[in-house]
mmCIF file of C-alpha atoms and ligand atoms in Angstrom:
data_model
loop_
_atom_site.group_PDB
_atom_site.id
_atom_site.type_symbol
_atom_site.label_atom_id
_atom_site.label_comp_id
_atom_site.label_asym_id
_atom_site.label_seq_id
_atom_site.Cartn_x
_atom_site.Cartn_y
_atom_site.Cartn_z
ATOM 1 C CA MET A 1 84.734 155.386 136.738
ATOM 2 C CA LYS A 2 87.289 158.178 136.705
ATOM 3 C CA LYS A 3 86.513 160.094 133.526
ATOM 4 C CA PRO A 4 82.981 161.208 132.638
ATOM 5 C CA ILE A 5 81.455 158.841 130.062
ATOM 6 C CA PRO A 6 80.671 160.715 126.834
ATOM 7 C CA PHE A 7 77.388 159.925 125.058
ATOM 8 C CA ILE A 8 79.264 160.096 121.746
ATOM 9 C CA ASP A 9 83.068 160.146 121.924
ATOM 10 C CA LEU A 10 84.159 162.376 119.055
ATOM 11 C CA ALA A 11 87.473 163.045 120.824
ATOM 12 C CA ALA A 12 88.580 159.391 120.663
ATOM 13 C CA GLN A 13 87.936 159.314 116.933
ATOM 14 C CA GLN A 14 89.728 162.619 116.453
ATOM 15 C CA ALA A 15 92.798 161.334 118.298
ATOM 16 C CA ARG A 16 92.930 158.433 115.830
ATOM 17 C CA ILE A 17 92.782 160.564 112.669
ATOM 18 C CA ARG A 18 94.042 163.946 113.863
ATOM 19 C CA ASP A 19 97.244 163.879 111.778
ATOM 20 C CA ARG A 20 95.405 162.975 108.591
ATOM 21 C CA VAL A 21 92.714 165.602 109.193
ATOM 22 C CA GLU A 22 95.316 168.292 109.825
ATOM 23 C CA ALA A 23 97.142 167.314 106.638
ATOM 24 C CA ALA A 24 93.875 167.463 104.684
ATOM 25 C CA MET A 25 93.053 170.893 106.101
ATOM 26 C CA ARG A 26 96.545 172.105 105.261
ATOM 27 C CA ARG A 27 96.061 171.011 101.638
ATOM 28 C CA THR A 28 92.889 173.089 101.405
ATOM 29 C CA LEU A 29 94.621 176.088 102.993
ATOM 30 C CA ASP A 30 97.450 175.705 100.469
ATOM 31 C CA HIS A 31 95.310 175.528 97.325
ATOM 32 C CA GLY A 32 92.810 178.089 98.570
ATOM 33 C CA ALA A 33 89.722 176.805 96.745
ATOM 34 C CA TYR A 34 87.540 176.929 99.846
ATOM 35 C CA ILE A 35 84.336 176.454 97.898
ATOM 36 C CA MET A 36 84.027 173.800 95.143
ATOM 37 C CA GLY A 37 87.636 172.726 95.655
ATOM 38 C CA PRO A 38 88.982 169.357 94.463
ATOM 39 C CA GLU A 39 87.898 167.713 97.763
ATOM 40 C CA ILE A 40 84.246 167.906 96.728
ATOM 41 C CA GLY A 41 84.562 165.671 93.684
ATOM 42 C CA GLU A 42 86.873 163.290 95.512
ATOM 43 C CA LEU A 43 84.415 162.931 98.396
ATOM 44 C CA GLU A 44 81.471 162.462 96.030
ATOM 45 C CA SER A 45 83.281 159.670 94.187
ATOM 46 C CA GLY A 46 84.152 158.001 97.481
ATOM 47 C CA LEU A 47 80.595 158.217 98.793
ATOM 48 C CA ALA A 48 79.090 156.903 95.558
ATOM 49 C CA ALA A 49 81.565 153.998 95.468
ATOM 50 C CA PHE A 50 80.898 153.221 99.128
ATOM 51 C CA CYS A 51 77.169 152.653 98.650
ATOM 52 C CA GLY A 52 76.997 151.857 94.938
ATOM 53 C CA ALA A 53 74.860 154.837 93.936
ATOM 54 C CA ARG A 54 75.412 156.297 90.461
ATOM 55 C CA HIS A 55 75.585 159.844 91.809
ATOM 56 C CA ALA A 56 76.500 161.384 95.148
ATOM 57 C CA VAL A 57 75.922 165.121 95.367
ATOM 58 C CA ALA A 58 77.544 166.788 98.382
ATOM 59 C CA CYS A 59 75.632 169.647 99.965
ATOM 60 C CA SER A 60 75.407 171.943 102.973
ATOM 61 C CA ASN A 61 73.569 169.707 105.465
ATOM 62 C CA GLY A 62 71.000 166.935 105.768
ATOM 63 C CA THR A 63 68.075 169.345 105.903
ATOM 64 C CA ASP A 64 69.100 171.100 102.693
ATOM 65 C CA ALA A 65 69.667 167.694 101.107
ATOM 66 C CA LEU A 66 65.985 166.880 101.690
ATOM 67 C CA ALA A 67 64.895 170.325 100.528
ATOM 68 C CA LEU A 68 66.950 170.079 97.326
ATOM 69 C CA VAL A 69 65.230 166.833 96.349
ATOM 70 C CA LEU A 70 61.786 168.299 97.070
ATOM 71 C CA MET A 71 62.701 171.394 95.023
ATOM 72 C CA ALA A 72 63.806 169.122 92.192
ATOM 73 C CA LYS A 73 60.392 167.431 92.330
ATOM 74 C CA GLY A 74 58.683 170.835 92.330
ATOM 75 C CA ILE A 75 56.348 170.128 95.230
ATOM 76 C CA GLY A 76 54.167 172.929 96.516
ATOM 77 C CA SER A 77 50.766 173.976 97.779
ATOM 78 C CA GLY A 78 48.150 171.214 97.644
ATOM 79 C CA ASP A 79 50.700 168.388 97.576
ATOM 80 C CA ALA A 80 50.806 165.888 100.421
ATOM 81 C CA VAL A 81 54.125 164.307 101.412
ATOM 82 C CA PHE A 82 53.799 161.370 103.811
ATOM 83 C CA CYS A 83 56.361 161.051 106.576
ATOM 84 C CA PRO A 84 56.732 159.725 110.100
ATOM 85 C CA SER A 85 56.147 161.960 113.106
ATOM 86 C CA PHE A 86 58.606 160.036 115.298
ATOM 87 C CA THR A 87 61.700 161.593 113.694
ATOM 88 C CA PHE A 88 63.891 164.681 113.761
ATOM 89 C CA ALA A 89 62.006 167.850 112.765
ATOM 90 C CA ALA A 90 63.888 168.347 109.487
ATOM 91 C CA THR A 91 62.034 165.455 107.820
ATOM 92 C CA ALA A 92 58.703 167.319 107.898
ATOM 93 C CA GLU A 93 60.108 170.840 108.076
ATOM 94 C CA VAL A 94 61.336 170.835 104.482
ATOM 95 C CA VAL A 95 57.892 169.799 103.209
ATOM 96 C CA ALA A 96 56.275 172.757 104.996
ATOM 97 C CA TRP A 97 59.069 175.134 103.757
ATOM 98 C CA LEU A 98 58.021 174.454 100.204
ATOM 99 C CA GLY A 99 54.352 175.098 100.933
ATOM 100 C CA ALA A 100 53.298 171.448 100.703
ATOM 101 C CA THR A 101 51.561 169.503 103.479
ATOM 102 C CA PRO A 102 53.471 167.019 105.635
ATOM 103 C CA TYR A 103 51.028 164.182 106.320
ATOM 104 C CA PHE A 104 51.986 162.265 109.450
ATOM 105 C CA VAL A 105 52.033 158.478 109.397
ATOM 106 C CA ASP A 106 52.523 156.057 112.296
ATOM 107 C CA ILE A 107 55.477 153.731 112.900
ATOM 108 C CA GLU A 108 55.905 150.053 113.718
ATOM 109 C CA ALA A 109 56.531 149.384 117.409
ATOM 110 C CA ASP A 110 59.461 147.003 116.921
ATOM 111 C CA THR A 111 61.553 149.093 114.483
ATOM 112 C CA PHE A 112 60.394 152.719 115.042
ATOM 113 C CA ASN A 113 60.123 152.986 111.232
ATOM 114 C CA MET A 114 57.191 153.860 108.960
ATOM 115 C CA ASP A 115 54.217 151.484 109.120
ATOM 116 C CA PRO A 116 53.199 150.663 105.512
ATOM 117 C CA ALA A 117 49.570 150.013 106.569
ATOM 118 C CA SER A 118 49.394 153.447 108.160
ATOM 119 C CA LEU A 119 50.868 154.897 104.955
ATOM 120 C CA VAL A 120 48.098 153.276 102.874
ATOM 121 C CA ALA A 121 45.444 154.758 105.170
ATOM 122 C CA ALA A 122 47.061 158.201 105.033
ATOM 123 C CA ILE A 123 47.152 158.266 101.218
ATOM 124 C CA GLY A 124 43.394 157.531 101.114
ATOM 125 C CA GLU A 125 42.632 160.174 103.718
ATOM 126 C CA ALA A 126 44.707 162.797 101.906
ATOM 127 C CA ARG A 127 42.819 162.196 98.655
ATOM 128 C CA THR A 128 39.492 162.485 100.446
ATOM 129 C CA ALA A 129 40.667 165.768 101.952
ATOM 130 C CA GLY A 130 41.382 167.121 98.452
ATOM 131 C CA LEU A 131 45.179 166.966 98.676
ATOM 132 C CA THR A 132 47.338 165.519 95.893
ATOM 133 C CA PRO A 133 49.520 162.677 97.190
ATOM 134 C CA ALA A 134 53.001 163.465 95.822
ATOM 135 C CA GLY A 135 55.591 161.390 97.637
ATOM 136 C CA VAL A 136 56.830 159.577 100.706
ATOM 137 C CA ILE A 137 59.784 160.387 102.939
ATOM 138 C CA ALA A 138 60.770 157.229 104.810
ATOM 139 C CA VAL A 139 63.289 157.627 107.631
ATOM 140 C CA ASP A 140 65.936 155.048 108.589
ATOM 141 C CA LEU A 141 65.517 155.852 112.250
ATOM 142 C CA PHE A 142 68.403 155.207 114.653
ATOM 143 C CA GLY A 143 70.369 153.735 111.725
ATOM 144 C CA LEU A 144 67.975 150.926 110.738
ATOM 145 C CA PRO A 145 66.559 150.980 107.179
ATOM 146 C CA ALA A 146 62.781 151.297 106.882
ATOM 147 C CA ASP A 147 60.882 148.282 105.514
ATOM 148 C CA TYR A 148 61.301 149.166 101.838
ATOM 149 C CA ASP A 149 59.941 145.888 100.427
ATOM 150 C CA ARG A 150 56.590 146.817 101.938
ATOM 151 C CA ILE A 151 56.771 150.581 101.331
ATOM 152 C CA GLU A 152 57.836 150.448 97.663
ATOM 153 C CA PRO A 153 54.691 148.673 96.358
ATOM 154 C CA VAL A 154 52.467 151.251 98.093
ATOM 155 C CA VAL A 155 54.531 154.043 96.548
ATOM 156 C CA ALA A 156 54.357 152.445 93.084
ATOM 157 C CA GLU A 157 50.623 151.620 93.192
ATOM 158 C CA ASN A 158 49.842 155.228 94.035
ATOM 159 C CA GLY A 159 52.187 156.814 91.486
ATOM 160 C CA LEU A 160 54.282 158.486 94.187
ATOM 161 C CA TRP A 161 58.019 158.950 94.585
ATOM 162 C CA LEU A 162 60.102 157.642 97.496
ATOM 163 C CA LEU A 163 62.737 159.738 99.225
ATOM 164 C CA CYS A 164 64.812 157.961 101.886
ATOM 165 C CA ASP A 165 65.949 160.168 104.770
ATOM 166 C CA ALA A 166 69.111 158.309 105.742
ATOM 167 C CA ALA A 167 70.561 161.079 107.919
ATOM 168 C CA GLN A 168 70.943 158.336 110.535
ATOM 169 C CA GLY A 169 71.099 155.308 108.238
ATOM 170 C CA PHE A 170 73.942 155.876 105.774
ATOM 171 C CA GLY A 171 76.207 152.827 105.964
ATOM 172 C CA ALA A 172 73.377 150.371 106.692
ATOM 173 C CA THR A 173 71.978 147.698 104.365
ATOM 174 C CA TYR A 174 68.536 146.379 103.478
ATOM 175 C CA LYS A 175 68.338 142.886 101.921
ATOM 176 C CA ASP A 176 71.475 143.123 99.772
ATOM 177 C CA ARG A 177 70.765 146.762 98.978
ATOM 178 C CA LYS A 178 72.960 149.457 100.454
ATOM 179 C CA VAL A 179 71.320 152.558 101.875
ATOM 180 C CA GLY A 180 71.855 155.204 99.194
ATOM 181 C CA THR A 181 70.540 153.012 96.370
ATOM 182 C CA ILE A 182 66.880 152.763 97.427
ATOM 183 C CA GLY A 183 64.058 154.979 96.184
ATOM 184 C CA MET A 184 64.201 157.917 93.789
ATOM 185 C CA ALA A 185 66.832 159.524 96.011
ATOM 186 C CA THR A 186 68.421 159.142 99.440
ATOM 187 C CA THR A 187 69.709 161.941 101.627
ATOM 188 C CA THR A 188 72.164 161.895 104.493
ATOM 189 C CA SER A 189 73.643 164.286 107.033
ATOM 190 C CA PHE A 190 77.237 164.788 108.105
ATOM 191 C CA PHE A 191 76.324 166.602 111.325
ATOM 192 C CA PRO A 192 79.213 165.765 113.695
ATOM 193 C CA ALA A 193 77.219 163.338 115.864
ATOM 194 C CA LYS A 194 75.849 161.269 112.950
ATOM 195 C CA PRO A 195 77.546 157.935 112.189
ATOM 196 C CA LEU A 196 79.563 159.628 109.410
ATOM 197 C CA GLY A 197 80.097 163.156 110.707
ATOM 198 C CA ALA A 198 82.163 166.153 109.610
ATOM 199 C CA TYR A 199 83.611 168.888 111.853
ATOM 200 C CA GLY A 200 80.742 171.144 110.967
ATOM 201 C CA ASP A 201 77.632 170.856 108.828
ATOM 202 C CA GLY A 202 77.383 168.781 105.691
ATOM 203 C CA GLY A 203 75.090 166.483 103.769
ATOM 204 C CA ALA A 204 74.654 164.551 100.540
ATOM 205 C CA VAL A 205 72.032 163.287 98.128
ATOM 206 C CA PHE A 206 72.348 159.914 96.381
ATOM 207 C CA THR A 207 70.513 159.035 93.189
ATOM 208 C CA ASP A 208 70.827 156.822 90.123
ATOM 209 C CA ASP A 209 68.912 159.361 88.031
ATOM 210 C CA ASP A 210 71.217 161.484 85.836
ATOM 211 C CA GLU A 211 68.640 164.224 85.356
ATOM 212 C CA MET A 212 67.922 164.461 89.074
ATOM 213 C CA ALA A 213 71.657 164.692 89.833
ATOM 214 C CA ALA A 214 72.139 167.499 87.308
ATOM 215 C CA LEU A 215 69.122 169.341 88.696
ATOM 216 C CA LEU A 216 70.434 169.017 92.262
ATOM 217 C CA ARG A 217 73.829 170.420 91.231
ATOM 218 C CA SER A 218 72.104 173.420 89.683
ATOM 219 C CA LEU A 219 69.721 173.968 92.610
ATOM 220 C CA LEU A 220 72.473 173.922 95.238
ATOM 221 C CA PHE A 221 74.306 176.645 93.269
ATOM 222 C CA HIS A 222 71.496 179.222 92.993
ATOM 223 C CA GLY A 223 69.935 177.489 90.002
ATOM 224 C CA LYS A 224 72.948 177.994 87.763
ATOM 225 C CA GLY A 225 72.810 177.003 84.105
ATOM 226 C CA ASP A 226 75.739 176.257 81.810
ATOM 227 C CA ASP A 227 76.646 179.938 81.896
ATOM 228 C CA ARG A 228 77.250 180.783 85.564
ATOM 229 C CA TYR A 229 75.802 184.270 85.097
ATOM 230 C CA ASP A 230 72.590 182.993 83.554
ATOM 231 C CA ASN A 231 70.685 181.328 86.388
ATOM 232 C CA VAL A 232 67.971 179.192 84.881
ATOM 233 C CA ARG A 233 65.888 178.364 87.972
ATOM 234 C CA ILE A 234 65.357 179.487 91.561
ATOM 235 C CA GLY A 235 67.809 177.580 93.732
ATOM 236 C CA MET A 236 69.690 178.142 96.949
ATOM 237 C CA ASN A 237 73.197 178.193 98.404
ATOM 238 C CA GLY A 238 73.439 174.535 99.327
ATOM 239 C CA ARG A 239 77.140 173.813 98.825
ATOM 240 C CA LEU A 240 79.436 171.801 101.065
ATOM 241 C CA ASP A 241 82.763 173.535 101.686
ATOM 242 C CA SER A 242 86.156 172.080 100.774
ATOM 243 C CA LEU A 243 87.448 171.873 104.373
ATOM 244 C CA GLN A 244 84.517 169.703 105.471
ATOM 245 C CA ALA A 245 84.879 167.516 102.388
ATOM 246 C CA GLY A 246 88.566 167.001 103.226
ATOM 247 C CA VAL A 247 87.635 165.950 106.776
ATOM 248 C CA LEU A 248 84.946 163.603 105.467
ATOM 249 C CA ILE A 249 87.360 161.875 103.056
ATOM 250 C CA GLU A 250 89.460 160.878 106.083
ATOM 251 C CA LYS A 251 86.389 159.834 108.085
ATOM 252 C CA LEU A 252 84.998 157.765 105.213
ATOM 253 C CA ALA A 253 88.280 155.823 105.072
ATOM 254 C CA ILE A 254 87.700 154.456 108.599
ATOM 255 C CA PHE A 255 83.899 154.249 108.364
ATOM 256 C CA PRO A 256 83.674 150.518 107.438
ATOM 257 C CA GLU A 257 85.753 149.594 110.495
ATOM 258 C CA GLU A 258 83.661 151.881 112.671
ATOM 259 C CA ILE A 259 80.453 150.271 111.429
ATOM 260 C CA GLU A 260 81.833 146.889 112.469
ATOM 261 C CA ALA A 261 82.719 148.247 115.892
ATOM 262 C CA ARG A 262 79.240 149.746 116.314
ATOM 263 C CA ASN A 263 77.679 146.387 115.492
ATOM 264 C CA ARG A 264 79.947 144.572 117.937
ATOM 265 C CA ILE A 265 79.003 147.059 120.658
ATOM 266 C CA ALA A 266 75.285 146.822 119.836
ATOM 267 C CA ALA A 267 75.414 143.029 120.097
ATOM 268 C CA ARG A 268 77.072 143.280 123.538
ATOM 269 C CA TYR A 269 74.392 145.727 124.681
ATOM 270 C CA SER A 270 71.613 143.466 123.437
ATOM 271 C CA ALA A 271 73.103 140.503 125.310
ATOM 272 C CA GLY A 272 73.485 142.641 128.442
ATOM 273 C CA PHE A 273 69.957 144.048 128.385
ATOM 274 C CA SER A 274 67.975 140.988 127.281
ATOM 275 C CA ASN A 275 65.229 139.884 129.717
ATOM 276 C CA LEU A 276 65.350 143.372 131.229
ATOM 277 C CA LEU A 277 64.257 145.908 128.653
ATOM 278 C CA VAL A 278 62.982 145.886 125.091
ATOM 279 C CA THR A 279 66.152 145.858 122.996
ATOM 280 C CA PRO A 280 66.310 147.084 119.380
ATOM 281 C CA ASN A 281 65.034 144.656 116.765
ATOM 282 C CA VAL A 282 67.045 144.313 113.552
ATOM 283 C CA PRO A 283 64.834 142.383 111.099
ATOM 284 C CA ASN A 284 66.341 139.512 109.112
ATOM 285 C CA GLY A 285 68.220 140.763 106.082
ATOM 286 C CA SER A 286 68.830 144.268 107.464
ATOM 287 C CA THR A 287 71.857 145.755 109.145
ATOM 288 C CA SER A 288 71.872 148.902 111.241
ATOM 289 C CA VAL A 289 74.601 151.497 111.487
ATOM 290 C CA TRP A 290 73.477 152.230 115.080
ATOM 291 C CA ALA A 291 73.162 155.996 115.009
ATOM 292 C CA GLN A 292 71.508 155.353 118.363
ATOM 293 C CA TYR A 293 71.124 152.289 120.547
ATOM 294 C CA THR A 294 67.576 152.809 121.770
ATOM 295 C CA LEU A 295 65.873 150.844 124.519
ATOM 296 C CA ARG A 296 62.239 150.809 125.579
ATOM 297 C CA ALA A 297 61.086 150.618 129.185
ATOM 298 C CA PRO A 298 57.361 149.850 128.932
ATOM 299 C CA GLY A 299 55.454 150.145 132.189
ATOM 300 C CA ARG A 300 58.413 151.833 133.899
ATOM 301 C CA ASP A 301 59.153 155.420 134.826
ATOM 302 C CA ARG A 302 61.546 156.241 132.002
ATOM 303 C CA ASP A 303 62.491 159.649 133.392
ATOM 304 C CA ALA A 304 63.314 158.178 136.808
ATOM 305 C CA ILE A 305 65.553 155.584 135.114
ATOM 306 C CA THR A 306 67.477 158.182 133.109
ATOM 307 C CA ALA A 307 67.825 160.432 136.183
ATOM 308 C CA ALA A 308 69.208 157.547 138.269
ATOM 309 C CA LEU A 309 71.645 156.687 135.459
ATOM 310 C CA LYS A 310 72.789 160.288 135.295
ATOM 311 C CA ALA A 311 73.465 160.210 139.045
ATOM 312 C CA ARG A 312 75.716 157.192 138.454
ATOM 313 C CA GLY A 313 77.576 158.989 135.670
ATOM 314 C CA VAL A 314 75.866 157.259 132.730
ATOM 315 C CA PRO A 315 74.598 159.750 130.136
ATOM 316 C CA THR A 316 71.430 158.912 128.219
ATOM 317 C CA ALA A 317 69.317 160.793 125.690
ATOM 318 C CA VAL A 318 65.672 160.625 124.676
ATOM 319 C CA TYR A 319 65.053 160.580 120.916
ATOM 320 C CA TYR A 320 62.327 161.741 120.697
ATOM 321 C CA PRO A 321 60.344 162.896 123.728
ATOM 322 C CA LYS A 322 57.588 164.426 121.577
ATOM 323 C CA PRO A 323 56.519 163.268 118.123
ATOM 324 C CA LEU A 324 56.352 166.090 115.587
ATOM 325 C CA HIS A 325 52.550 166.119 115.343
ATOM 326 C CA GLN A 326 52.429 167.111 119.028
ATOM 327 C CA GLN A 327 54.980 169.930 118.657
ATOM 328 C CA THR A 328 53.801 173.539 118.441
ATOM 329 C CA ALA A 329 54.860 174.228 114.854
ATOM 330 C CA TYR A 330 53.450 170.964 113.478
ATOM 331 C CA ARG A 331 50.097 170.596 115.258
ATOM 332 C CA LYS A 332 48.255 172.132 112.324
ATOM 333 C CA PHE A 333 49.287 169.391 109.890
ATOM 334 C CA PRO A 334 47.168 166.292 109.248
ATOM 335 C CA VAL A 335 47.691 163.061 111.151
ATOM 336 C CA VAL A 336 46.314 159.773 109.820
ATOM 337 C CA GLY A 337 43.385 158.604 111.908
ATOM 338 C CA GLY A 338 43.634 161.697 114.106
ATOM 339 C CA SER A 339 46.351 160.255 116.376
ATOM 340 C CA LEU A 340 49.488 158.136 116.129
ATOM 341 C CA PRO A 341 49.264 155.721 119.061
ATOM 342 C CA VAL A 342 52.479 153.810 118.320
ATOM 343 C CA SER A 343 54.556 156.988 117.932
ATOM 344 C CA GLU A 344 53.031 158.541 121.036
ATOM 345 C CA ARG A 345 53.731 155.458 123.107
ATOM 346 C CA ALA A 346 57.324 155.182 121.847
ATOM 347 C CA ALA A 347 57.985 158.814 122.802
ATOM 348 C CA GLY A 348 57.118 157.979 126.425
ATOM 349 C CA GLU A 349 59.163 154.788 126.644
ATOM 350 C CA VAL A 350 62.443 155.223 124.742
ATOM 351 C CA PHE A 351 65.900 156.163 125.913
ATOM 352 C CA SER A 352 69.266 155.784 124.211
ATOM 353 C CA VAL A 353 72.552 154.805 125.843
ATOM 354 C CA PRO A 354 76.080 155.833 124.755
ATOM 355 C CA MET A 355 76.879 154.495 121.275
ATOM 356 C CA HIS A 356 79.977 155.163 119.224
ATOM 357 C CA ALA A 357 82.744 153.095 117.666
ATOM 358 C CA TYR A 358 85.232 153.819 120.486
ATOM 359 C CA LEU A 359 83.217 152.528 123.448
ATOM 360 C CA ASP A 360 85.580 150.136 125.267
ATOM 361 C CA GLU A 361 84.296 146.970 126.928
ATOM 362 C CA GLU A 362 85.068 148.126 130.460
ATOM 363 C CA THR A 363 83.019 151.296 130.040
ATOM 364 C CA GLN A 364 80.264 149.403 128.287
ATOM 365 C CA ASP A 365 80.114 146.845 131.122
ATOM 366 C CA PHE A 366 79.811 149.700 133.605
ATOM 367 C CA ILE A 367 76.888 151.116 131.572
ATOM 368 C CA ILE A 368 75.180 147.716 131.377
ATOM 369 C CA ASP A 369 75.672 147.046 135.117
ATOM 370 C CA SER A 370 74.377 150.520 135.959
ATOM 371 C CA VAL A 371 71.222 150.038 133.892
ATOM 372 C CA ARG A 372 70.631 146.619 135.440
ATOM 373 C CA SER A 373 70.994 147.850 138.998
ATOM 374 C CA VAL A 374 68.905 150.990 138.410
ATOM 375 C CA LEU A 375 66.110 148.820 137.040
ATOM 376 C CA GLN A 376 66.340 146.436 139.983
ATOM 377 C CA ASP A 377 66.155 149.372 142.452
ATOM 378 C CA ASP A 378 63.165 150.649 140.510
ATOM 379 C CA GLY A 379 61.451 147.275 141.077
HETATM 380 C C1 PLP B 401 70.002 164.954 111.565
HETATM 381 C C2 PLP B 401 68.801 164.660 110.768
HETATM 382 C C3 PLP B 401 68.394 165.483 109.697
HETATM 383 C C4 PLP B 401 69.012 166.810 109.404
HETATM 384 O O1 PLP B 401 70.376 166.834 109.166
HETATM 385 P P1 PLP B 401 71.198 168.182 109.386
HETATM 386 O O2 PLP B 401 72.510 167.888 108.753
HETATM 387 O O3 PLP B 401 71.300 168.416 110.855
HETATM 388 O O4 PLP B 401 70.487 169.284 108.699
HETATM 389 C C5 PLP B 401 67.316 165.071 108.941
HETATM 390 N N1 PLP B 401 66.655 163.937 109.203
HETATM 391 C C6 PLP B 401 66.989 163.138 110.241
HETATM 392 C C7 PLP B 401 66.217 161.877 110.466
HETATM 393 C C8 PLP B 401 68.071 163.475 111.060
HETATM 394 O O5 PLP B 401 68.396 162.674 112.080
#
């Protein structure tokens, strides 16, 4: 291979849409409304139409999107919010920000997503410990929706709310439902490396609830009321800027095609790696948007495999080498049953290979062949 293989090829995508992005940026520079410009409303309409949500509220990033929803729900000290530990830190971080307790729940081995049985156990434990169960943050890890048909009844029976962290899952579907229309609200991130990424930070919240949407719009603008100089609640600066919205409008236009390409590439990987490694499982009725294509190498030296691949010019990444409950800042928070064996095991076995919509077959074949020969060398 002549050129280094990128893990995510943002340059190939940029080459495709560069003219349209430059034109969009020029429009913003011409009208000069850098904050709350016309791009914001246009993007929100496009996002809402894409997934079928009643409201899309654009905001500063995927972390703030989660925080805005939790602020809207008024969570605080004494409240427990149940979330996975095998996820990006932001999922639990926002709960702790607001003074509530992130309560860590285990995942299912075949999907890396929240285990509903572990959730049930955690809710009982939290009550016994004197916490008030408030809500659940389910994560659509690596682009695959969590098992909502099994999570929703648990949420309902316990009088909780469900927030879907779809920072990696926007664009996926769950049994005829599009991600963005499940739960009380869904958040996503437009970090550049996410399936739908901006050229900077960005995020959005989706909800069908008119009151929630209005509250979010106030909270992300310092708690503004109808009169912009009479702030009616404590909020934050959580706005998306017009330039990023303009970029995202162009990216959203090609997103459906890119999702198809990602699925084609994932299917080729799964064919190439079958009988060799544990390939990602997409349950019947779900589709993934493949934020990552994540393999498991049980019983093998994962770090030796990724090092040998690196030597051959194949980049890999480990999401996530340490579950949150084992990280310094999160060790003090409760963990159902005292440990999360499935999460801990996954953290030692997973690695992700290059995944993006512009991965050509020749490069992909080189990646597949490299993995196969590294594993054969490894015995
Ligand atoms: C990326 C990510 C976030 C945070 O999004 P930012 O835009 O980087 O703030 C939250 N949750 C998950 C699962 C993520 O992958």
